[in-house]
């Protein structure tokens, strides 16, 4: 269990972590599709939300050819898989409620 407290306003929030590691886990994480869906902040959630909702995901070839430099190429395949879209969007919604 982690407790976050603001010394200015006194706000307190408790969170049970999904993993017990030696380092501090991400605050925004939820179980999804048999994996952990996580985000760094609201902007990250917005990006994931936009990606999952996109109906057309085009790959673009540049002067160097096809290569693995986009953020999208780094997303796990289970997030990219359209069959998981509804569950991933539900996970994103849960993460938004944690903000």
One Martini backbone bead per residue (centre of mass of N, CA, C, O) as a GRO file, in nm:
protein
   99
    1UNK     BB    1   0.098   0.036   0.022
    2UNK     BB    2   0.021   0.370  -0.082
    3UNK     BB    3   0.082   0.708   0.027
    4UNK     BB    4  -0.050   1.018  -0.068
    5UNK     BB    5   0.074   1.352   0.017
    6UNK     BB    6  -0.016   1.690   0.083
    7UNK     BB    7   0.141   1.958   0.248
    8UNK     BB    8  -0.059   2.192   0.165
    9UNK     BB    9  -0.374   2.047   0.171
   10UNK     BB   10  -0.393   1.726   0.282
   11UNK     BB   11  -0.404   1.525   0.070
   12UNK     BB   12  -0.528   1.183   0.040
   13UNK     BB   13  -0.392   0.863  -0.096
   14UNK     BB   14  -0.466   0.530  -0.159
   15UNK     BB   15  -0.262   0.242  -0.283
   16UNK     BB   16  -0.268  -0.057  -0.448
   17UNK     BB   17  -0.034  -0.255  -0.571
   18UNK     BB   18   0.027  -0.487  -0.829
   19UNK     BB   19   0.326  -0.459  -0.741
   20UNK     BB   20   0.625  -0.586  -0.565
   21UNK     BB   21   0.878  -0.370  -0.561
   22UNK     BB   22   1.165  -0.184  -0.502
   23UNK     BB   23   1.023   0.017  -0.672
   24UNK     BB   24   0.831   0.261  -0.779
   25UNK     BB   25   0.528   0.261  -0.892
   26UNK     BB   26   0.288   0.326  -1.085
   27UNK     BB   27  -0.010   0.480  -1.034
   28UNK     BB   28  -0.112   0.420  -1.335
   29UNK     BB   29  -0.276   0.108  -1.295
   30UNK     BB   30  -0.417  -0.183  -1.476
   31UNK     BB   31  -0.592  -0.448  -1.544
   32UNK     BB   32  -0.545  -0.587  -1.892
   33UNK     BB   33  -0.563  -0.850  -2.091
   34UNK     BB   34  -0.345  -0.989  -1.888
   35UNK     BB   35  -0.229  -0.706  -1.815
   36UNK     BB   36  -0.061  -0.392  -1.787
   37UNK     BB   37  -0.207  -0.082  -1.768
   38UNK     BB   38  -0.031   0.226  -1.836
   39UNK     BB   39   0.044   0.563  -1.707
   40UNK     BB   40   0.183   0.879  -1.650
   41UNK     BB   41  -0.064   1.060  -1.767
   42UNK     BB   42  -0.302   1.237  -1.929
   43UNK     BB   43  -0.152   1.257  -2.200
   44UNK     BB   44  -0.107   0.953  -2.229
   45UNK     BB   45  -0.406   0.876  -2.227
   46UNK     BB   46  -0.481   1.038  -2.479
   47UNK     BB   47  -0.302   0.881  -2.673
   48UNK     BB   48  -0.419   0.599  -2.628
   49UNK     BB   49  -0.709   0.669  -2.696
   50UNK     BB   50  -0.658   0.764  -2.989
   51UNK     BB   51  -0.536   0.501  -3.091
   52UNK     BB   52  -0.771   0.301  -3.024
   53UNK     BB   53  -0.997   0.477  -3.186
   54UNK     BB   54  -0.870   0.434  -3.441
   55UNK     BB   55  -0.958   0.326  -3.773
   56UNK     BB   56  -0.672   0.431  -3.890
   57UNK     BB   57  -0.343   0.268  -3.930
   58UNK     BB   58  -0.070   0.408  -4.060
   59UNK     BB   59   0.210   0.337  -4.246
   60UNK     BB   60   0.527   0.502  -4.300
   61UNK     BB   61   0.742   0.563  -4.561
   62UNK     BB   62   1.066   0.661  -4.591
   63UNK     BB   63   1.385   0.717  -4.702
   64UNK     BB   64   1.473   0.461  -4.504
   65UNK     BB   65   1.209   0.325  -4.468
   66UNK     BB   66   1.134   0.079  -4.262
   67UNK     BB   67   1.083   0.161  -3.914
   68UNK     BB   68   1.144   0.175  -3.540
   69UNK     BB   69   1.040   0.506  -3.427
   70UNK     BB   70   0.769   0.492  -3.313
   71UNK     BB   71   0.552   0.484  -3.061
   72UNK     BB   72   0.360   0.269  -3.170
   73UNK     BB   73   0.586   0.044  -3.206
   74UNK     BB   74   0.603   0.022  -2.873
   75UNK     BB   75   0.348  -0.100  -2.844
   76UNK     BB   76   0.175  -0.339  -2.746
   77UNK     BB   77   0.001  -0.576  -2.916
   78UNK     BB   78  -0.256  -0.579  -2.727
   79UNK     BB   79  -0.318  -0.277  -2.790
   80UNK     BB   80  -0.320  -0.298  -3.111
   81UNK     BB   81  -0.546  -0.494  -3.089
   82UNK     BB   82  -0.875  -0.467  -3.188
   83UNK     BB   83  -1.004  -0.688  -2.994
   84UNK     BB   84  -0.910  -0.492  -2.729
   85UNK     BB   85  -1.037  -0.208  -2.733
   86UNK     BB   86  -1.262  -0.210  -2.517
   87UNK     BB   87  -1.083  -0.292  -2.275
   88UNK     BB   88  -0.879  -0.060  -2.301
   89UNK     BB   89  -1.087   0.171  -2.270
   90UNK     BB   90  -1.173   0.082  -1.987
   91UNK     BB   91  -0.892   0.118  -1.862
   92UNK     BB   92  -0.864   0.418  -1.922
   93UNK     BB   93  -1.109   0.502  -1.755
   94UNK     BB   94  -0.996   0.402  -1.484
   95UNK     BB   95  -0.741   0.584  -1.489
   96UNK     BB   96  -0.891   0.859  -1.491
   97UNK     BB   97  -1.020   0.815  -1.202
   98UNK     BB   98  -0.724   0.838  -1.059
   99UNK     BB   99  -0.660   1.153  -1.105
   0.00000   0.00000   0.00000
